[in-house]
XYZ file of C-alpha atoms in Angstrom:
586
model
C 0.000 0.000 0.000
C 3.103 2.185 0.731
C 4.625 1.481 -2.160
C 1.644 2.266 -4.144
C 0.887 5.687 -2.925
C 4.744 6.576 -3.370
C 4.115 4.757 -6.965
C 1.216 7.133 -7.322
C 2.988 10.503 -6.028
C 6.086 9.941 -7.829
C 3.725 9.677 -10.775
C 1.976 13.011 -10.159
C 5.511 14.689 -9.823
C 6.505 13.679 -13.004
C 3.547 15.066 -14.600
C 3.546 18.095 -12.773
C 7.279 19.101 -14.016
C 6.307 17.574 -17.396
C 3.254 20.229 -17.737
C 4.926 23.289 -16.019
C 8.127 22.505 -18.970
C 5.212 22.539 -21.821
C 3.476 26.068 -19.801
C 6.832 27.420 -19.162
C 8.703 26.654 -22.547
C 5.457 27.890 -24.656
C 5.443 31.535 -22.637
C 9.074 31.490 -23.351
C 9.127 30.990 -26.811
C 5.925 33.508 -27.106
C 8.235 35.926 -25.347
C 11.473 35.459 -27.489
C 8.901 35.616 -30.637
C 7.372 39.040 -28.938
C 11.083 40.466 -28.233
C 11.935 39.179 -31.736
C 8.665 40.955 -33.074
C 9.358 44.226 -30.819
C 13.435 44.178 -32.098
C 12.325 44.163 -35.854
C 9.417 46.716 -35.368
C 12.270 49.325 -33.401
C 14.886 48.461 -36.001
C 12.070 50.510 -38.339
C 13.431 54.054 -40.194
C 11.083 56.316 -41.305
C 12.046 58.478 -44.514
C 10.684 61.711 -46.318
C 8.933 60.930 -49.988
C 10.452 63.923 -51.213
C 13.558 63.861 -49.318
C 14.852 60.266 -49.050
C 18.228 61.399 -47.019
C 16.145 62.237 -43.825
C 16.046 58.887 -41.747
C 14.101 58.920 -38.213
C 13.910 55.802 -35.844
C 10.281 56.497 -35.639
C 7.307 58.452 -37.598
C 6.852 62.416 -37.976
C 7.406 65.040 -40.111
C 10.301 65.689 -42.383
C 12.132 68.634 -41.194
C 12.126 69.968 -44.855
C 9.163 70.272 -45.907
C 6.752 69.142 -43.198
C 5.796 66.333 -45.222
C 4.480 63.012 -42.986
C 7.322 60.341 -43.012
C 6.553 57.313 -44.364
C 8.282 53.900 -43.955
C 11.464 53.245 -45.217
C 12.022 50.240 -47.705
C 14.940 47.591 -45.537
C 13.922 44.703 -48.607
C 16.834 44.046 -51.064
C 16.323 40.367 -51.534
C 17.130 39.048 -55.034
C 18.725 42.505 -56.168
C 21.779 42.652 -58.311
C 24.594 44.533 -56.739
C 23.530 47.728 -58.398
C 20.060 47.955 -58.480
C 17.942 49.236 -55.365
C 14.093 49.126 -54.694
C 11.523 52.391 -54.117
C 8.295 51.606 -51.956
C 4.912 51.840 -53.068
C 4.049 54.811 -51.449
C 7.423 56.715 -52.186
C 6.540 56.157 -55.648
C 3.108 57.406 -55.336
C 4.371 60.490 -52.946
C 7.304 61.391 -55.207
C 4.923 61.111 -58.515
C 7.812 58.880 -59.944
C 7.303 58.335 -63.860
C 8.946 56.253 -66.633
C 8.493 56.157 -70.113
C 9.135 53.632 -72.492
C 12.493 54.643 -75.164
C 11.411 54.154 -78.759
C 13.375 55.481 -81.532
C 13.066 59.255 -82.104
C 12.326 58.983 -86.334
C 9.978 56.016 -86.659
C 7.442 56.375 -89.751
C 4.411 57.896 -88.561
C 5.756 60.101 -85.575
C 5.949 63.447 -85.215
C 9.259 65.384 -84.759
C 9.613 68.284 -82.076
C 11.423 71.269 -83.267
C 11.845 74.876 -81.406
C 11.680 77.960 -83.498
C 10.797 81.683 -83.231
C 9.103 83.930 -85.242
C 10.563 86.720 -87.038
C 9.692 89.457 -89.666
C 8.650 88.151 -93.220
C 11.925 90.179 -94.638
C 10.234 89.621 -98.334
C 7.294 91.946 -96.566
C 9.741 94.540 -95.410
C 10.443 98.019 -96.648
C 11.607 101.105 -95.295
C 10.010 104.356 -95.596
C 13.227 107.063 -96.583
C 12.869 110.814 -97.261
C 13.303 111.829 -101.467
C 14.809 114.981 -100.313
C 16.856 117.179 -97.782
C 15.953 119.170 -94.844
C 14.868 119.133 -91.405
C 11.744 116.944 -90.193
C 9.566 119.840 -88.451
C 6.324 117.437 -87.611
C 6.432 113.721 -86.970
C 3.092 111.971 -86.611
C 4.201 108.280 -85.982
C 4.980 108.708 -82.315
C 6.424 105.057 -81.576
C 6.727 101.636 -82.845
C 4.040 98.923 -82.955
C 2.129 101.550 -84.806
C -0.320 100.436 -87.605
C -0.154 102.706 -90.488
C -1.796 102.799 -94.269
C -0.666 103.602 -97.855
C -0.850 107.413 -98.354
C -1.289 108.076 -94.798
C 0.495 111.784 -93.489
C 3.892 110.442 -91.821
C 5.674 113.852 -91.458
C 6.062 117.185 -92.763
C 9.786 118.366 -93.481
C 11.038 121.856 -94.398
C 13.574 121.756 -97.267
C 15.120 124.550 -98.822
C 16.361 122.853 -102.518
C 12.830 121.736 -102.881
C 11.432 125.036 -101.360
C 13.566 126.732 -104.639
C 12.612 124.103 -107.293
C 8.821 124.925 -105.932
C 9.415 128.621 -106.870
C 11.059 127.411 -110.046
C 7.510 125.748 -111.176
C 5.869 129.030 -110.448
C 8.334 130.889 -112.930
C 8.385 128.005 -115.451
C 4.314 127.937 -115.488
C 4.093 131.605 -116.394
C 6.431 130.598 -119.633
C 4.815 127.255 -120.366
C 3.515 128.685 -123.555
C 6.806 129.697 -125.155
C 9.393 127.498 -123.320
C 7.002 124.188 -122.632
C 10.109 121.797 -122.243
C 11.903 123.791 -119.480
C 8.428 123.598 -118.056
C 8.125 120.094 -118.275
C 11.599 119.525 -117.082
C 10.781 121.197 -113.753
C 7.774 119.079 -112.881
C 9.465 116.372 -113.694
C 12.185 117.220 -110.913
C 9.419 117.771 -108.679
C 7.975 114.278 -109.289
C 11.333 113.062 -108.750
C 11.107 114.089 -104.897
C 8.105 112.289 -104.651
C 5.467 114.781 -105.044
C 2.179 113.567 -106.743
C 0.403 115.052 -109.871
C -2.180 116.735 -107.463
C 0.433 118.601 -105.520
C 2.070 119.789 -108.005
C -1.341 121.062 -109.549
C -2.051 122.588 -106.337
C 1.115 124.350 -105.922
C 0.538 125.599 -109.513
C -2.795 126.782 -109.407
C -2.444 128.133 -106.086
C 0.738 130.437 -106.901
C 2.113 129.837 -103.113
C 5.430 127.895 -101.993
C 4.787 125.209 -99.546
C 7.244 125.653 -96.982
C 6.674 122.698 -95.083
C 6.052 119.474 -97.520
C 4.070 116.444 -96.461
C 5.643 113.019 -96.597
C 2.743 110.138 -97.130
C 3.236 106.666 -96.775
C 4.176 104.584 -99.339
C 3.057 101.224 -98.374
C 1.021 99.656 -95.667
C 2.412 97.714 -92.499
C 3.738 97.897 -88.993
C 6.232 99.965 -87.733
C 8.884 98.374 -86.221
C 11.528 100.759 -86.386
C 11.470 104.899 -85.937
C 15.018 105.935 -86.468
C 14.291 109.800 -86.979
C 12.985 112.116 -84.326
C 11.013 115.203 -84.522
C 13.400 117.924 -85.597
C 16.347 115.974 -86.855
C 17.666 116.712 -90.059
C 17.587 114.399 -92.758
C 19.315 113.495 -96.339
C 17.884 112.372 -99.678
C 17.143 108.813 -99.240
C 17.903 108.547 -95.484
C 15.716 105.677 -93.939
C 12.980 107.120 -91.871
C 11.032 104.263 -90.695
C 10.935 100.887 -91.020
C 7.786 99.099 -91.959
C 6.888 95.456 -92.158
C 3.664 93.426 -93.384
C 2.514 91.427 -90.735
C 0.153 89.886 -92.490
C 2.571 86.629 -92.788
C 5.582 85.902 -90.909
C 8.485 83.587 -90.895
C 8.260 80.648 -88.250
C 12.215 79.671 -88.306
C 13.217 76.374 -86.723
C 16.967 74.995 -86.219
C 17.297 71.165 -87.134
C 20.031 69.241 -86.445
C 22.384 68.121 -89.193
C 21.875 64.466 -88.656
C 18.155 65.196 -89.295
C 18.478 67.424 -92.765
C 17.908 64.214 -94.828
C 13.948 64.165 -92.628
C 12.872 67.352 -94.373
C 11.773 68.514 -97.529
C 10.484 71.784 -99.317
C 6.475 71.837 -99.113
C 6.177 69.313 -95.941
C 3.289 70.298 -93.935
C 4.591 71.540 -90.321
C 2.034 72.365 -87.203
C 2.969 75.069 -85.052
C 2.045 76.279 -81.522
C 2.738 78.654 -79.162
C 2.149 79.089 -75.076
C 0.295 82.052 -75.950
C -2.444 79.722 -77.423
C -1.300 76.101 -76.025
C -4.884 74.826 -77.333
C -4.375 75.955 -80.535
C -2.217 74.330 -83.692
C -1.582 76.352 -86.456
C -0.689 74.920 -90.424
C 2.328 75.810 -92.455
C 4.491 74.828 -95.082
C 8.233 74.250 -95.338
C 8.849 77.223 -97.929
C 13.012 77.408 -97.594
C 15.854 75.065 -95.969
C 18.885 76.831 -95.419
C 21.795 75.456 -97.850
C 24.683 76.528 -95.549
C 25.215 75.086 -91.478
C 25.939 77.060 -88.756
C 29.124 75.854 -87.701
C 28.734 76.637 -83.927
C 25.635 75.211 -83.414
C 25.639 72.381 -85.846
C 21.879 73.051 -87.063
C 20.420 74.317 -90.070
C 17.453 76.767 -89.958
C 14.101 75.079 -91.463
C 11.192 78.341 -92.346
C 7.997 77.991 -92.373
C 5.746 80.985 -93.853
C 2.559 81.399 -91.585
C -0.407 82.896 -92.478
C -0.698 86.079 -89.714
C -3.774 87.958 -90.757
C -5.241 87.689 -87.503
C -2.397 89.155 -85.660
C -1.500 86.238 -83.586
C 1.993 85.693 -83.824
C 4.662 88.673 -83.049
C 8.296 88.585 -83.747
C 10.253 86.977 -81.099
C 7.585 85.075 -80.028
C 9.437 81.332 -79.214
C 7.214 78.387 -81.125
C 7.075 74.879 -81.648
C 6.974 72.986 -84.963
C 5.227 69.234 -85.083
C 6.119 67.771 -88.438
C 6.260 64.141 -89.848
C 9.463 62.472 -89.507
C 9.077 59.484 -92.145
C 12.133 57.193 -91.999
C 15.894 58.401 -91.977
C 18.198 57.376 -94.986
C 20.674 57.233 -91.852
C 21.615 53.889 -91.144
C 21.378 54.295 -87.333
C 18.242 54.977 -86.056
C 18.663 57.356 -83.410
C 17.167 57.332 -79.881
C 15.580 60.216 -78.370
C 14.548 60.376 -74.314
C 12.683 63.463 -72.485
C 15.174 66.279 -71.321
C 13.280 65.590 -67.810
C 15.324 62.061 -67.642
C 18.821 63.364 -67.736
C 20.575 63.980 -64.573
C 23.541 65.875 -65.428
C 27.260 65.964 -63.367
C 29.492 67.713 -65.731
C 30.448 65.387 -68.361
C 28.512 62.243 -67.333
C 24.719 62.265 -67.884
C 23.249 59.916 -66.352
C 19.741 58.154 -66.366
C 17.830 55.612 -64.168
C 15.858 52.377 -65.737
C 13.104 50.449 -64.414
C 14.805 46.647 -64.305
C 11.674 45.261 -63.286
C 8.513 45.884 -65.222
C 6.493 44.412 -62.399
C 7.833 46.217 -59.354
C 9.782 49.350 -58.625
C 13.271 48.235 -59.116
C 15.760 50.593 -60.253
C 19.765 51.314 -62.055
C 21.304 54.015 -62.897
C 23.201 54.134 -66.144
C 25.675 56.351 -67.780
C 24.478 57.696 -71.269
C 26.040 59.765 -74.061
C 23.603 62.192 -75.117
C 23.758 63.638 -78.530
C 21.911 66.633 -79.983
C 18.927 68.567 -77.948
C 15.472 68.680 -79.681
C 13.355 70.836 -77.935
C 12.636 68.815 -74.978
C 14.215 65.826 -75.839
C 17.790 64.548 -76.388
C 19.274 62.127 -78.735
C 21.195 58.970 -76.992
C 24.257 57.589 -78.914
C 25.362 55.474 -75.752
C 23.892 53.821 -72.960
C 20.246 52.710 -73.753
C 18.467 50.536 -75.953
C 15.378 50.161 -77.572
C 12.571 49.334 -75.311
C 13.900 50.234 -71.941
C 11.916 51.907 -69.382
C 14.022 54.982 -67.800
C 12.223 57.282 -64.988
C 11.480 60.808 -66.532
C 9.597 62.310 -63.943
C 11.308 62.214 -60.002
C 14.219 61.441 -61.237
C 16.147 63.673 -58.149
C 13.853 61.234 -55.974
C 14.932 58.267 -57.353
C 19.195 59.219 -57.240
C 18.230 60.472 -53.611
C 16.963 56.536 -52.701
C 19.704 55.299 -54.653
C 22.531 57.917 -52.832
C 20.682 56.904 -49.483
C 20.949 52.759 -50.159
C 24.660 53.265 -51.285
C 23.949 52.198 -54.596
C 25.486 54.023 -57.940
C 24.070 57.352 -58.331
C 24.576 60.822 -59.706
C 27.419 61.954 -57.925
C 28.634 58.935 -56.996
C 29.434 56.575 -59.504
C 30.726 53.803 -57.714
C 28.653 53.182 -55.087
C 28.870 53.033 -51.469
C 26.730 54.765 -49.010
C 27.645 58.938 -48.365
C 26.684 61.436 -46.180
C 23.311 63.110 -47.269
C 22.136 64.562 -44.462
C 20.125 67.475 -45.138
C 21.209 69.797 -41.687
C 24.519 69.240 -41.840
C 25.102 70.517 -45.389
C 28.356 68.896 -45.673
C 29.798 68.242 -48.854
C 30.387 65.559 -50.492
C 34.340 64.409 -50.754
C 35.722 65.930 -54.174
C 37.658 62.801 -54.193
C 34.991 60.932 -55.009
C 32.948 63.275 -57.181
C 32.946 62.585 -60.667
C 33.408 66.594 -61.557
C 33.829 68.311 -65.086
C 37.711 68.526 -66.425
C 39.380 71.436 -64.916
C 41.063 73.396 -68.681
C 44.101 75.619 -67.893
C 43.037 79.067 -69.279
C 44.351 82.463 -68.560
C 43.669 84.488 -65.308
C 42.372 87.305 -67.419
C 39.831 84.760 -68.885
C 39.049 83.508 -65.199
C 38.320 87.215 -64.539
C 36.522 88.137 -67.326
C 34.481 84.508 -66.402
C 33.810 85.867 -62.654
C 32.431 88.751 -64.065
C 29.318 86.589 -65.644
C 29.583 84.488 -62.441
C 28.616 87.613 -60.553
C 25.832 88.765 -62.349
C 24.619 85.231 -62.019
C 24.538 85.278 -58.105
C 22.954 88.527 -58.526
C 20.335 86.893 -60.327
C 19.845 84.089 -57.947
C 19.778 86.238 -54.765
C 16.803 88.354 -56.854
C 15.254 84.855 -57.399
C 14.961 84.242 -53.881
C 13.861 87.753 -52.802
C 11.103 87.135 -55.621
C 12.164 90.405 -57.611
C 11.158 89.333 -61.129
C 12.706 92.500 -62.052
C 15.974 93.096 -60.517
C 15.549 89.403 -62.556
C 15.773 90.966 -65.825
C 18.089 93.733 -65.295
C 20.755 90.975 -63.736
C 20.451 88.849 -66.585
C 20.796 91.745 -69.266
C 24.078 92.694 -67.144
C 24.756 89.388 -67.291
C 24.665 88.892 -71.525
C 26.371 92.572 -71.741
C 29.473 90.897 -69.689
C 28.964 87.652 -71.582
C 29.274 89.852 -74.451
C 32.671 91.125 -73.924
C 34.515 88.410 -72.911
C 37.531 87.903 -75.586
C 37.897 85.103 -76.899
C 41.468 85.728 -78.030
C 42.659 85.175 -74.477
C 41.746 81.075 -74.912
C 44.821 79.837 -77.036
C 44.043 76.394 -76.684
C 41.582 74.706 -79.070
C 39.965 72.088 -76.603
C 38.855 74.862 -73.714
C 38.169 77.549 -77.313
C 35.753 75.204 -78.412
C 34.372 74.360 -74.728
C 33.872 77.881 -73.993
C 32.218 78.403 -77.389
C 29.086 75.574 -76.948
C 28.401 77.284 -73.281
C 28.305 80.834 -74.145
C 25.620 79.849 -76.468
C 23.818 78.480 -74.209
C 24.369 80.632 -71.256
C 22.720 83.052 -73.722
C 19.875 81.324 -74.768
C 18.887 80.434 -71.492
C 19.723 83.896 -70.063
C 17.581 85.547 -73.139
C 14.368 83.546 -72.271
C 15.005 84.596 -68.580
C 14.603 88.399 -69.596
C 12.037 87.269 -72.292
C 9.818 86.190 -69.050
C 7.930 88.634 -66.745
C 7.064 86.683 -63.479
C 9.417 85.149 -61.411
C 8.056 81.521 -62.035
C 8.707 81.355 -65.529
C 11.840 83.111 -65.091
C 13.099 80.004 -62.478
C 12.033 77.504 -65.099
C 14.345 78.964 -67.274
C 17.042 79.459 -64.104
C 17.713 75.827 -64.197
C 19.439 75.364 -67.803
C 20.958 78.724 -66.833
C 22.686 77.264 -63.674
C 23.765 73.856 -65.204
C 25.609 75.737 -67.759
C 27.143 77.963 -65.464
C 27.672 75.479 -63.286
C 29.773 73.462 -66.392
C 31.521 76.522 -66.521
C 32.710 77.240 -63.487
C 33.937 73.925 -62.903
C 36.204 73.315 -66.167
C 37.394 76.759 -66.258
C 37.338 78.116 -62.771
C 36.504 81.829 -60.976
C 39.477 82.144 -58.504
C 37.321 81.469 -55.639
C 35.457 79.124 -53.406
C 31.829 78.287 -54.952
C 29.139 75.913 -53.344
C 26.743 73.613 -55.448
C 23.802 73.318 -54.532
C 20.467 71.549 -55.018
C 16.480 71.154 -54.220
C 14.960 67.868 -54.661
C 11.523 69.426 -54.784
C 12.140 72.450 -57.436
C 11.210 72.584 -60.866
C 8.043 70.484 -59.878
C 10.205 67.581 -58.088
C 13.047 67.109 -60.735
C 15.137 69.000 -58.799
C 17.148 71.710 -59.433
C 20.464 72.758 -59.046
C 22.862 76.361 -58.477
C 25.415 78.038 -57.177
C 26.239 79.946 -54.357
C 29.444 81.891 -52.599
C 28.040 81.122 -49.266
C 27.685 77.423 -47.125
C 24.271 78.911 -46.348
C 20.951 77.802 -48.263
C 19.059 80.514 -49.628
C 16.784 78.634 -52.167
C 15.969 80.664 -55.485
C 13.364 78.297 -56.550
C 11.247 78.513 -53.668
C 12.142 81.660 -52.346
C 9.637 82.598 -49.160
C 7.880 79.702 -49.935
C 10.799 77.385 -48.821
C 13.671 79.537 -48.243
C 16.288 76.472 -46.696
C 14.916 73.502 -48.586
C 18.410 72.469 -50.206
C 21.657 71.252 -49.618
C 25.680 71.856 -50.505
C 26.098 68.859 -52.721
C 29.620 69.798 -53.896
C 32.527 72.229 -53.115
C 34.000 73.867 -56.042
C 37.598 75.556 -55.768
């Protein structure tokens, strides 16, 4: 019976420890999976959408831009080395786009070209005086002015004609016995330009005319006054000049690798932001025979039917015409301008790897020509590839922040992008533009543009569209006088030649542009060219790159700056510090 019960308790023991390990090794594991569970969720970054350096340890705002922080993608399984991955909703924050590359000259599509419109110069005449003297009434006050055939222009007091007038009076009285000498001083008369009728009138009325009328000759717009009230004029000295409006010359610069896409009498449709709903029809009436060395393009002109008044002369256009198929054995590709992330001489682009999910790699490209807003590819992509064109800072700022290849850092590895410290990145590793030896005197005459620029940008950010325009007319007066002679070798000649031109353009359509948000669209080809500049040639002093992810409708936007401190000129007010130094340049 003893050994029974100690039988029975001995059994009871062994259950009892065998039930507490079950209880007790279940709560454990729970807990290690809890603690596991707890670990992973604190290990958890939070990033901006728009500004994919800022990395929390838990939710908020992003000190930027106020913008809720969102969670940060950790995944990278099944990634090759180079490519990194975007999560849904940074995609969908950011507004990340990507297009599809196609060839830029396939049968049936329609080729972009930029043009402006100018005077119809067949349609042009200018209205010059037939005789001497001094102008004593003007009655075309400025230019713009509409004015008809035969209409009073001015009245001018001139002594030879003032004599020959008496002359008629004596010659009239012996018409009867000396008829030729008679006709012989009307015929001087009409030789001045004075009609039958005045002539008469002068006759019949026996009086000089001191001061003789001057009548338009033809009908048009005056576009240029180049006398003024009182001036003295010669016989045949211009007076105005008038153009026919009527039509008007739409004039378009192709490339020369595209000459062999256009013909005399191809239909071309044109528009203009002044009527962006509106497409208007012309005709390829001339193709220029001779290339422009310096830009490489030939001008293509269109003749436009103006009756209507609707295009003036300067207005900037764009030309939609049929490309057919090049003779050109290479097709060429062509990408949106909004896809290119520039660094001096490497351009750079990002492709979708994945169709199905947003997987992304950068790749180098060698862009060719510009066509309005596109660029021809000769390296780098092939048919069929999906590149981002819209985010594209957004993507390089995921790709900088996950170490992968980017922008301004080619090889990869993870850098410094945090957005308060404003460090900048190590030169060392920055893929920058080739420094050219040139002369100090060209370095000066190149500060010079470099500090009308600044002046520009610090009227950007105080939102002074126009301080805007007077900086960037001081700005293509400097341009204007820097000499050329003092670059003796060929490779930085040539250099400096491509980005004058284009520091010109872009500064032209700046003071083209009234308010200051046109005028910043513009900024941006205005600072990567300066930008280019400054770092192959140089200013002699200590400039700071910077850059916005969010400008220029989140492509980004770069400048430069002589101070550490962020003052951004796309923003201004709006978002005054929203940038970063992303480079020193010395």
């Amino acid at each position: 019976m003893k050994n029974k019960k100690l039988f029975i308790n001995i059994g009871l023991l062994v259950m009892g420890i065998l039930l507490g390990w079950l209880l007790f090794s279940d709560s454990s594991h729970s807990e290690a999976i809890h603690n596991h569970k707890e670990v992973s969720e604190t290990n958890q970054m939070w990033t901006c959408s728009m500004h994919p350096q800022i990395m929390q340890p838990e939710p908020g705002d992003c000190p930027i831009c106020g913008m809720d922080l969102i969670p940060a993608e950790n995944g990278s399984e099944g990634l090759m080395p180079d490519e990194f991955k975007l999560s849904e909703s940074a995609m969908a924050l950011a507004n990340v786009q990507t297009t599809i590359v196609g060839t830029g000259n396939k049968k049936g599509q329609k080729i972009k070209l930029s043009g402006k419109i100018v005077e119809n110069e067949e349609a042009n005449t200018v209205q010059v005086s037939y005789f001497s003297g001094r102008i004593e009434r003007l009655y075309v006050s400025v230019t713009g002015e509409e004015i008809k055939k035969g209409q009073l222009l001015a009245t001018i007091y001139s002594p030879e004609l003032y004599a020959a007038q008496q002359e008629l009076l004596t010659a009239a009285s012996l018409k009867e016995s000396q008829p030729a000498l008679y006709k012989a001083v009307r015929n001087k008369l009409k030789l001045w330009k004075l009609s039958e009728n005045q002539i008469d009138q002068i006759e019949e009325s026996g009086k000089v005319t001191e001061n003789v009328p001057v009548y338009a000759t033809v009908s048009g717009t005056v576009t240029e006054k180049l006398v003024n009230q009182g001036d003295y004029v010669n016989q045949g000295q211009p007076l105005l000049k008038v153009s026919n409006l009527n039509t008007v010359w739409a004039n378009f610069d192709v490339y020369e690798n595209q000459i062999d896409l256009f013909k005399k009498g191809q239909e071309v449709l044109v528009s203009t932001n002044a009527y962006p709903n509106n497409e208007f029809q012309g005709k390829v009436d001339f193709i220029n025979p001779t290339l422009n060395t310096n830009t490489r393009t030939v001008t293509l002109r269109v003749i436009l039917n103006n009756k209507n008044g609707i295009f003036k002369p300067g207005m900037f256009v764009e030309g939609k015409i049929d490309g057919g198929i090049s003779s050109s054995k290479n097709q060429v590709l062509t990408i949106p301008a909004s896809a290119v992330l520039w660094t001096g001489e490497r351009s750079v682009v990002y492709i979708k790897t994945n169709p199905n999910e947003p997987v992304f790699e950068m790749k180098d490209v060698v862009l060719g020509h510009r066509m309005a807003n596109n660029y021809e590819i000769s390296e780098g992509l092939a048919d069929g590839d999906e590149i981002v064109t819209h985010g594209t800072f957004t993507v390089d700022a995921a790709a900088q922040l996950q170490g992968k290849k980017s922008m301004m850092n080619k090889a990869g590895s993870k850098s410094s992008t945090n957005h308060e410290s404003h460090h900048a990145m190590d030169p060392e590793t920055t893929n920058k533009n080739e420094r050219l030896k040139v002369s100090v005197d060209f370095q000066n005459q190149l500060k010079t543009v470099f500090n009308d620029y600044i002046q520009l940008k610090d009227a950007l950010v105080k939102d002074d569209s126009k301080t805007v325009v007077t900086d960037a007319n001081n700005l293509l007066n400097h341009l204007a006088n820097i000499d050329m002679k003092t670059l003796t070798d060929d490779k930085a000649h040539n250099r400096w030649m491509r980005l004058e031109n284009e520091i010109k353009k872009s500064a032209l359509l700046i003071v083209d542009e009234k308010g200051v948000e046109a005028q910043r669209i513009h900024f941006k080809q205005l600072s990567l060219h300066v930008i280019n500049a400054v770092e192959t040639f140089g200013v002699n002093q200590k400039v700071y790159l910077q850059f916005c992810p969010m400008a220029n409708n989140d492509q980004g936007g770069y400048w430069l700056s002589t101070e550490e401190h962020v003052l951004n000129p796309y923003f201004g007010d709006a978002m005054l510090k929203c940038g970063e130094v992303k480079q020193i340049i010395e």
